[in-house]
Tab-separated table of C-alpha atoms and ligand atoms in Angstrom:
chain	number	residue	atom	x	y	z
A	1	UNK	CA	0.000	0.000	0.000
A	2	UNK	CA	0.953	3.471	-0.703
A	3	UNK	CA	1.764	4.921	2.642
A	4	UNK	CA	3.252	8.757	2.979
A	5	UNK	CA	3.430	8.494	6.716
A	6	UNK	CA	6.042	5.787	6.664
A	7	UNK	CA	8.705	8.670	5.601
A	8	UNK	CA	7.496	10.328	8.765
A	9	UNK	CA	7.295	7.836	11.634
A	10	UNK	CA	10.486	8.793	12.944
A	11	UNK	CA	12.722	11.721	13.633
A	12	UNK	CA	15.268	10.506	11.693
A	13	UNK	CA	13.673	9.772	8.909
A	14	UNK	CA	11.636	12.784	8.792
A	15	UNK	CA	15.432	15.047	8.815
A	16	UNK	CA	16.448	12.805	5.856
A	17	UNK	CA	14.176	14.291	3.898
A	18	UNK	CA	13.912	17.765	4.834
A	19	UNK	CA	14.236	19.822	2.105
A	20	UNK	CA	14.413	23.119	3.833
A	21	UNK	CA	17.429	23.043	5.920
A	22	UNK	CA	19.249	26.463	6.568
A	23	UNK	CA	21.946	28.089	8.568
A	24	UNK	CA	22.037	31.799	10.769
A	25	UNK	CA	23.603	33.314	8.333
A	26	UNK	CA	20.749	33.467	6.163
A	27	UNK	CA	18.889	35.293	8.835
A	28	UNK	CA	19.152	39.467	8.998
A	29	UNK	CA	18.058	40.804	12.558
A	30	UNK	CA	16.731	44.264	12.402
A	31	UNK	CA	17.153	47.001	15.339
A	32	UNK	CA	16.515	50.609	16.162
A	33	UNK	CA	18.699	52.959	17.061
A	34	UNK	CA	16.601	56.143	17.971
A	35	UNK	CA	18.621	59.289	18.264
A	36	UNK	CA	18.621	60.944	21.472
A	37	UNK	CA	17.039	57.967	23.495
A	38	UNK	CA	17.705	58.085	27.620
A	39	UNK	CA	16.949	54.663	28.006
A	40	UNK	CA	15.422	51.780	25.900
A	41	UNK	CA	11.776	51.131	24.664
A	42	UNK	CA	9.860	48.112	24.515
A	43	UNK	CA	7.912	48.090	21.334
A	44	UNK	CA	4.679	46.919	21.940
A	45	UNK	CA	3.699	43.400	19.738
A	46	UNK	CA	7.929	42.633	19.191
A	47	UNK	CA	8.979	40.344	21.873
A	48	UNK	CA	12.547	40.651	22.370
A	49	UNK	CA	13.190	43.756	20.446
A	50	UNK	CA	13.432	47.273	21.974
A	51	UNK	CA	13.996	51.056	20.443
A	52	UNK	CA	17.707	51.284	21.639
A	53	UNK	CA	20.395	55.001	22.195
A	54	UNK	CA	24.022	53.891	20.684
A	55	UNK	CA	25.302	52.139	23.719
A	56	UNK	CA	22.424	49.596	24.311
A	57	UNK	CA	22.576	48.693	20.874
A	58	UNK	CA	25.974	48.344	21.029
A	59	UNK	CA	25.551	45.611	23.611
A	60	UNK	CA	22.559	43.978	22.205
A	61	UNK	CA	24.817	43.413	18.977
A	62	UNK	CA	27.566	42.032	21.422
A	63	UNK	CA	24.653	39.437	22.803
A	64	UNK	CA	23.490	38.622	19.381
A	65	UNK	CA	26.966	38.178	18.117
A	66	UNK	CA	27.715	35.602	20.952
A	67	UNK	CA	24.252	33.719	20.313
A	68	UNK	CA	25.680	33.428	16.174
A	69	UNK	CA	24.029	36.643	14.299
A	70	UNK	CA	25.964	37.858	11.554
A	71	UNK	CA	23.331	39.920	9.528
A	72	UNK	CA	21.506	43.312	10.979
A	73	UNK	CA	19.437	45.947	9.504
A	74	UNK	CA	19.645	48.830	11.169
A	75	UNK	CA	16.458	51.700	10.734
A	76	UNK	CA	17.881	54.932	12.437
A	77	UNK	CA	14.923	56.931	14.104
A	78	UNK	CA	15.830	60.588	13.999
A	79	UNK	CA	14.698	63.144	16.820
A	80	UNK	CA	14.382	66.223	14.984
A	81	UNK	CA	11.923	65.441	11.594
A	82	UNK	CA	12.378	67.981	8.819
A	83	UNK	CA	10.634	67.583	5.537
A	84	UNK	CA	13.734	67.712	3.224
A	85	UNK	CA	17.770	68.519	3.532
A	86	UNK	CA	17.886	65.284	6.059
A	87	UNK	CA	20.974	64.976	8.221
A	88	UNK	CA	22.529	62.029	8.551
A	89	UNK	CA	24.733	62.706	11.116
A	90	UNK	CA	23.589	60.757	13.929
A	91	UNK	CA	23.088	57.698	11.725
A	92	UNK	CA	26.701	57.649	10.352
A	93	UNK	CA	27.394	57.819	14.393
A	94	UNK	CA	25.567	54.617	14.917
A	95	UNK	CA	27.381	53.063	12.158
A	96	UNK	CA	30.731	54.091	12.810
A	97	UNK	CA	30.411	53.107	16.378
A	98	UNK	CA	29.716	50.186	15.309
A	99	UNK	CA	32.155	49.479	12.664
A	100	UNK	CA	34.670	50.717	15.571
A	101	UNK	CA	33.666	48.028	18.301
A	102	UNK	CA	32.450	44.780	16.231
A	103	UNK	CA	34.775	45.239	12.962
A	104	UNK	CA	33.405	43.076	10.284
A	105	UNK	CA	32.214	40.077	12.351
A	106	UNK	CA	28.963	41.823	11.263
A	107	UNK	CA	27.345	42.241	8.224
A	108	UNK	CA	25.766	45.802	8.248
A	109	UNK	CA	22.867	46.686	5.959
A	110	UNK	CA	20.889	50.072	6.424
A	111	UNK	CA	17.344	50.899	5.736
A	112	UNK	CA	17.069	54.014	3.110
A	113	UNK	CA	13.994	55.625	3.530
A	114	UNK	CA	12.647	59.172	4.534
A	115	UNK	CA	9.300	58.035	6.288
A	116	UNK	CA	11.149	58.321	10.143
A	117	UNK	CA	12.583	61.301	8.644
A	118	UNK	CA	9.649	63.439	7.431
A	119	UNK	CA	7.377	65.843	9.877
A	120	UNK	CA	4.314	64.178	7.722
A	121	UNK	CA	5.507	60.253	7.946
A	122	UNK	CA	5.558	59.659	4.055
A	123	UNK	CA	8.798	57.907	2.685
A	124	UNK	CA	9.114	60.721	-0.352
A	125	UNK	CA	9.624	64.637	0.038
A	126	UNK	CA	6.136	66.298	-0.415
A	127	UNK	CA	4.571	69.591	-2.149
A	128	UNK	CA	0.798	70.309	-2.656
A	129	UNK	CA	0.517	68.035	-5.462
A	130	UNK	CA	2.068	64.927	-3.838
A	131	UNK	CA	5.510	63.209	-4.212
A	132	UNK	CA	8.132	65.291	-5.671
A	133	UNK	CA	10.329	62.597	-7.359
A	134	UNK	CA	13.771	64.242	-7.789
A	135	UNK	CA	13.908	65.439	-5.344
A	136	UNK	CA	13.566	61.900	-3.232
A	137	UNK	CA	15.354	60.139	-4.745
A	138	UNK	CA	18.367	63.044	-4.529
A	139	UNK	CA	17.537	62.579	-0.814
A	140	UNK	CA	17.639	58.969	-0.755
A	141	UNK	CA	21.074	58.765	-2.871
A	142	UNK	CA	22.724	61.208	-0.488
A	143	UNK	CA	21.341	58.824	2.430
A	144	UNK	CA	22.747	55.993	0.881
A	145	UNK	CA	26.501	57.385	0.253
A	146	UNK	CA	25.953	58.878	3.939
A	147	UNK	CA	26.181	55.260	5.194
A	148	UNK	CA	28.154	54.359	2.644
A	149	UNK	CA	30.950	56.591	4.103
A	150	UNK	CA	30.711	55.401	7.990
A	151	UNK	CA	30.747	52.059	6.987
A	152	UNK	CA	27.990	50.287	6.037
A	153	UNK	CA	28.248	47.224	4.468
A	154	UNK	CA	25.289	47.334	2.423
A	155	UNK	CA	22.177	49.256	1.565
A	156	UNK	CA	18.483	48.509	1.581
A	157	UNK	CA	16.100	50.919	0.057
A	158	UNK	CA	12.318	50.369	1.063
A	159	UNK	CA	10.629	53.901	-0.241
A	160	UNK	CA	9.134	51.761	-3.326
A	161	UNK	CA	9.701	55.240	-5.124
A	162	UNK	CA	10.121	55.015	-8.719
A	163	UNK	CA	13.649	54.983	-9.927
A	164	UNK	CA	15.371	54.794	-6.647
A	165	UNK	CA	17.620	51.808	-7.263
A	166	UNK	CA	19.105	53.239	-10.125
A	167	UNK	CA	19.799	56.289	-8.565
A	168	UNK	CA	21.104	54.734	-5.556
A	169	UNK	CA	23.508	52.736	-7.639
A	170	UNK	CA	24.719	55.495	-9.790
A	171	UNK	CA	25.521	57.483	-6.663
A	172	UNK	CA	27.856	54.967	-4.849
A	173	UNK	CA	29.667	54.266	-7.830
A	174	UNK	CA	30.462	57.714	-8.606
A	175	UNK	CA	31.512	57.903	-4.806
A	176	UNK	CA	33.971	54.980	-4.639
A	177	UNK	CA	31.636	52.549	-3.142
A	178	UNK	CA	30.952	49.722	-6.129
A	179	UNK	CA	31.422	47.281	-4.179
A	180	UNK	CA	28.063	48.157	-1.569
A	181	UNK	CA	25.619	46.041	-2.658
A	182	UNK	CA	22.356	47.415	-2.961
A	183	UNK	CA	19.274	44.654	-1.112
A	184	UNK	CA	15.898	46.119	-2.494
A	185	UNK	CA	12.502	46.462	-1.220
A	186	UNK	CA	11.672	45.184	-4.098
A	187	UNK	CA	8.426	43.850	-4.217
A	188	UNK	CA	7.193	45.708	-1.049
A	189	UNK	CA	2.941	46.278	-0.508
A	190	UNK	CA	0.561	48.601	1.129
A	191	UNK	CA	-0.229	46.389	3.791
A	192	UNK	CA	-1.595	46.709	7.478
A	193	UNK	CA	0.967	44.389	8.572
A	194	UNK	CA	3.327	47.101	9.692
A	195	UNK	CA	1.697	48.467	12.358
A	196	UNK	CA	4.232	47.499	15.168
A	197	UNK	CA	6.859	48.822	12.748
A	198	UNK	CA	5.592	52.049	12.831
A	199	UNK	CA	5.611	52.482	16.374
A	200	UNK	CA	9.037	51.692	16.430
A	201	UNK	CA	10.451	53.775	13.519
A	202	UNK	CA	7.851	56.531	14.691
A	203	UNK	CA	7.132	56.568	10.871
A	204	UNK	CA	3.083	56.520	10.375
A	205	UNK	CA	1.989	58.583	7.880
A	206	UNK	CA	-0.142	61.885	9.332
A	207	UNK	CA	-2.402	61.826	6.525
A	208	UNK	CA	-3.529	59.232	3.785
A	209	UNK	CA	-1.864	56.393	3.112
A	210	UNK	CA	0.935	54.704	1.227
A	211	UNK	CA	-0.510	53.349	-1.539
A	212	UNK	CA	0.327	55.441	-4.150
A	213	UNK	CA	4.081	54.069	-3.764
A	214	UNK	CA	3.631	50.210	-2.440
A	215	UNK	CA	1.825	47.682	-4.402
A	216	UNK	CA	-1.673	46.612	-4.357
A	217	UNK	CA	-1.890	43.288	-2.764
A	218	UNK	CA	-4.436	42.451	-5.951
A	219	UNK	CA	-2.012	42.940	-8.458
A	220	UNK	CA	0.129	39.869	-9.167
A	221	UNK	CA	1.852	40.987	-12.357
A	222	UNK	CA	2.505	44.439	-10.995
A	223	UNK	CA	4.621	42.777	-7.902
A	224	UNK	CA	6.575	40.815	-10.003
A	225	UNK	CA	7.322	43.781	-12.507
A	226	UNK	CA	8.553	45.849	-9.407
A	227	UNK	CA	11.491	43.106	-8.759
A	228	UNK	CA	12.410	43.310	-12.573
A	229	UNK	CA	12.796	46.844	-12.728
A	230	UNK	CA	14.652	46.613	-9.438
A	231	UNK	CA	16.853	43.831	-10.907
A	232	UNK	CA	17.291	45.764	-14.432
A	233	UNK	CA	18.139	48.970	-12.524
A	234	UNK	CA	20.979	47.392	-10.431
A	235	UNK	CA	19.592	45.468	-7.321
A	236	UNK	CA	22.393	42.805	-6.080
A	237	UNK	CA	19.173	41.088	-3.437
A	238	UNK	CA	15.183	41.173	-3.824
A	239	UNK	CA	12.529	41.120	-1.556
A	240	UNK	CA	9.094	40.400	-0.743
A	241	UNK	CA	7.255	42.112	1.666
A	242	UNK	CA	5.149	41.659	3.937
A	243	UNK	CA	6.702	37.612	3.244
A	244	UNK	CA	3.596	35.555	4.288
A	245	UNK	CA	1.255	37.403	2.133
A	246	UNK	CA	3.829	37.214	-0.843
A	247	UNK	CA	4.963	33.609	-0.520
A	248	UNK	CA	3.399	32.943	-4.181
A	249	UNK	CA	5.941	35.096	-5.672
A	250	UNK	CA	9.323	34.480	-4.514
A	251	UNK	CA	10.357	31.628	-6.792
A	252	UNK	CA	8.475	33.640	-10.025
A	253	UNK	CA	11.172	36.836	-8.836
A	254	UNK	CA	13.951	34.561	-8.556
A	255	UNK	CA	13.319	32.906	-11.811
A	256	UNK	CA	12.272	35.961	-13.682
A	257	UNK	CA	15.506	37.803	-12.788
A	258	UNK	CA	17.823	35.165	-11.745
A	259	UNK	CA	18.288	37.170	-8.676
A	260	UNK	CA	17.999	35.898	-4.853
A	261	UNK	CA	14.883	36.736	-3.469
A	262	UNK	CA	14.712	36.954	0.389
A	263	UNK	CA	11.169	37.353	2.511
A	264	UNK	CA	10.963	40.043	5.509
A	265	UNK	CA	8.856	38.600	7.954
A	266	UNK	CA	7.205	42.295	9.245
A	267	UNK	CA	6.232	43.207	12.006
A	268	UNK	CA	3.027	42.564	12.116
A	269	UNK	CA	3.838	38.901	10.992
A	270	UNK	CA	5.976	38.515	13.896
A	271	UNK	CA	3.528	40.505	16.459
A	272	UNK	CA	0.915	38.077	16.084
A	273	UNK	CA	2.921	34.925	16.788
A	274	UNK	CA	3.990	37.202	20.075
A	275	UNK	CA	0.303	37.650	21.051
A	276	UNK	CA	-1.183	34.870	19.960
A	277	UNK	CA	1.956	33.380	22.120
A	278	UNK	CA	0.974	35.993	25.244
A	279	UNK	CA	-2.053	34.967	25.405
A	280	UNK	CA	-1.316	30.940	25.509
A	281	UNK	CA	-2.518	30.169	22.282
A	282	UNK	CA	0.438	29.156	20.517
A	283	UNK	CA	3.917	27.951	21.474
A	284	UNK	CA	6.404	31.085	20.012
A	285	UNK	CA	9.513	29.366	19.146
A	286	UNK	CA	7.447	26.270	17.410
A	287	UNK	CA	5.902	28.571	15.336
A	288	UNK	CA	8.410	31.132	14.870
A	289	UNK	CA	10.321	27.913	13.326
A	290	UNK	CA	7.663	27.022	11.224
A	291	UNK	CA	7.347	30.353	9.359
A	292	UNK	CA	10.678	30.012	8.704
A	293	UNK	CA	11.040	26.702	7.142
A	294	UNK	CA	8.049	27.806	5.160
A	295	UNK	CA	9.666	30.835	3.549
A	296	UNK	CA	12.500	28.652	3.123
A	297	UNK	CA	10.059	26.258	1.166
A	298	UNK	CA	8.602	28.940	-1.004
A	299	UNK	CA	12.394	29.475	-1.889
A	300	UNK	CA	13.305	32.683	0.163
A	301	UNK	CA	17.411	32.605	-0.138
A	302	UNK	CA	16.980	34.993	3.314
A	303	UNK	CA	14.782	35.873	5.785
A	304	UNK	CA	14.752	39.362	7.653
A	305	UNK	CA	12.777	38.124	11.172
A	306	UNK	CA	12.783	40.492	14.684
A	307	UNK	CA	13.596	36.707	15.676
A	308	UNK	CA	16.921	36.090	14.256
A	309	UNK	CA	18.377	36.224	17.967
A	310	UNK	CA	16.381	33.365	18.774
A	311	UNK	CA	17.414	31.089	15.727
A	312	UNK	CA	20.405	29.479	17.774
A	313	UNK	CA	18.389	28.524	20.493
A	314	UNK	CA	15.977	27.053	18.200
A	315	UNK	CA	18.525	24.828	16.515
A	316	UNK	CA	19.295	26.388	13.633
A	317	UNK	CA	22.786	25.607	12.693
A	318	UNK	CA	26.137	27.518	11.290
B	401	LIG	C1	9.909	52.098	5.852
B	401	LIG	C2	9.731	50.689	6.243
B	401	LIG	C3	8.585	50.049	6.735
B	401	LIG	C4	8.979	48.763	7.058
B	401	LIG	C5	10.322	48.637	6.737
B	401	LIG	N1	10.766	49.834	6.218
B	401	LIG	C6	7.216	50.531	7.026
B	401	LIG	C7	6.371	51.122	5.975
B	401	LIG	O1	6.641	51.022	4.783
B	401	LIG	O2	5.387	51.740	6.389
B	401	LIG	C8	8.078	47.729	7.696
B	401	LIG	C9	8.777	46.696	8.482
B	401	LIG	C10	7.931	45.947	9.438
B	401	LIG	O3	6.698	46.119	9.548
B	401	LIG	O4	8.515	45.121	10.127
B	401	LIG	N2	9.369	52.489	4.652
């Protein structure tokens, strides 16, 4: 008789043929530095993550380092908003303080964006009539070549504005920096799934919404064109986002481009394993595990989790 459970009556049998298996290094933590901080934050929804100053995210890399993350995205949260001419110098503190205490045992990626920048929470610089495009992605170029210069390893734009890859791309090459790989936002939509996020990054929008700029969750073809034009205009990484509502199109982007497509498991995806966990219903580190190996499955080459510190203690090997 045909029998499909006799691959999975054992332990050992079942790890033979596991198809998903992975390593840390495959798995980007992302913190918050928030300029000007007295003392850390929790951030309601995000177990184990807090809005940090410099020196307690200097020692919360130090802990993650120990328990075997390699890969962080940093989203600086400035004090002062402005709505254009951002400054970038408390960002390229963080970054340089860290370059200066952890060298490169870390791999350092920044999020590019202006939405924790702006007085009005949108991720573009405004006039009456809406985005003003130039003058964005000027902004956003500058911010890149800004980290660039206090060491960041690599850049992650997540504005979805039109053109901003390119731009990004011309701008550290003309400054020296061809070899900063650029990992998009590729495929990033309007979604409610970031409400945690915005908290944290103190980046909600004061009026309307974003979806003039991020996808429509309806639009299939549209979300894979946005990871093509990325690609054409220079990406090195792609991205879905939010990952659990995108899992359908992370092997299409990888074979379409012949890129690696990695899933960011937002906030709001990780929030409700933390509450469903709070409130007894579910056992967190089971099925924190179990998104993984699914985005894994659906052929994300990386996965940006606020759980990334917890991978180690979950098993997850070298
Ligand atoms: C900034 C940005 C957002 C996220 C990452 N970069 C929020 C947004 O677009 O509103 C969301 C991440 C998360 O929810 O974990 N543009």
């Amino acid at each position: 008789m045909k029998r499909l459970m006799r691959l999975r009556a054992s332990q050992h049998l079942r790890d033979l043929c596991a198809e998903t298996e992975f390593n840390r290094a495959q798995l980007i933590q992302p913190f918050f530095v928030v300029e000007g901080l007295n003392q850390t934050e929790p951030i309601p929804g995000l177990r184990g993550n807090v809005r940090h100053n410099i020196p307690s995210a200097l020692k919360q890399i130090e802990k993650d380092l120990a328990d075997g993350v390699t890969q962080f995205l940093l989203f600086p949260v400035p004090s002062m908003k402005k709505d254009s001419g951002f400054d970038h110098q408390s960002t390229r503190e963080t970054i340089s303080q860290i370059r200066k205490q952890f060298g490169n045992s870390l791999c350092l990626w920044i999020d590019t964006c202006l939405c924790s920048y702006t007085t009005h929470g949108h991720c573009a610089v405004l006039d009456e009539k809406g985005i003003k495009l130039d003058e964005t992605l000027e902004e956003l170029a500058r911010s890149a070549v800004a980290f660039a210069e206090a060491g960041a390893d690599g850049i992650s734009p997540s504005d979805m504005m039109d053109g901003r890859v390119g731009r990004i791309r011309s701008a550290l090459d003309e400054n020296g920096f061809n070899l900063v790989p650029v990992m998009s936002y590729s495929t990033k939509f309007a979604s409610n799934f970031y409400g945690p996020f915005r908290n944290a990054a103190d980046s909600a929008p004061q009026f309307g919404d974003r979806r003039h700029y991020q996808l429509d969750v309806r639009n299939r073809s549209g979300a894979i064109a946005a990871s093509v034009r990325c690609a054409e205009e220079g990406a090195d990484l792609l991205m879905v986002k939010p990952g659990l509502t995108s899992l359908d199109l992370i092997r299409p982007i990888h074979e379409r481009t012949g890129l690696q497509c990695g899933a960011y498991q937002v906030s709001g995806e990780f929030g409700g394993l933390s509450v469903l966990a709070d409130q007894g219903l579910i056992k967190f580190d089971e099925a924190l595990l179990e998104t993984w190996h699914v985005f894994k499955r659906a052929g994300a080459q990386y996965i940006i989790t606020y759980g990334a510190r917890y991978a180690k203690s979950l098993g997850i090997g070298r």
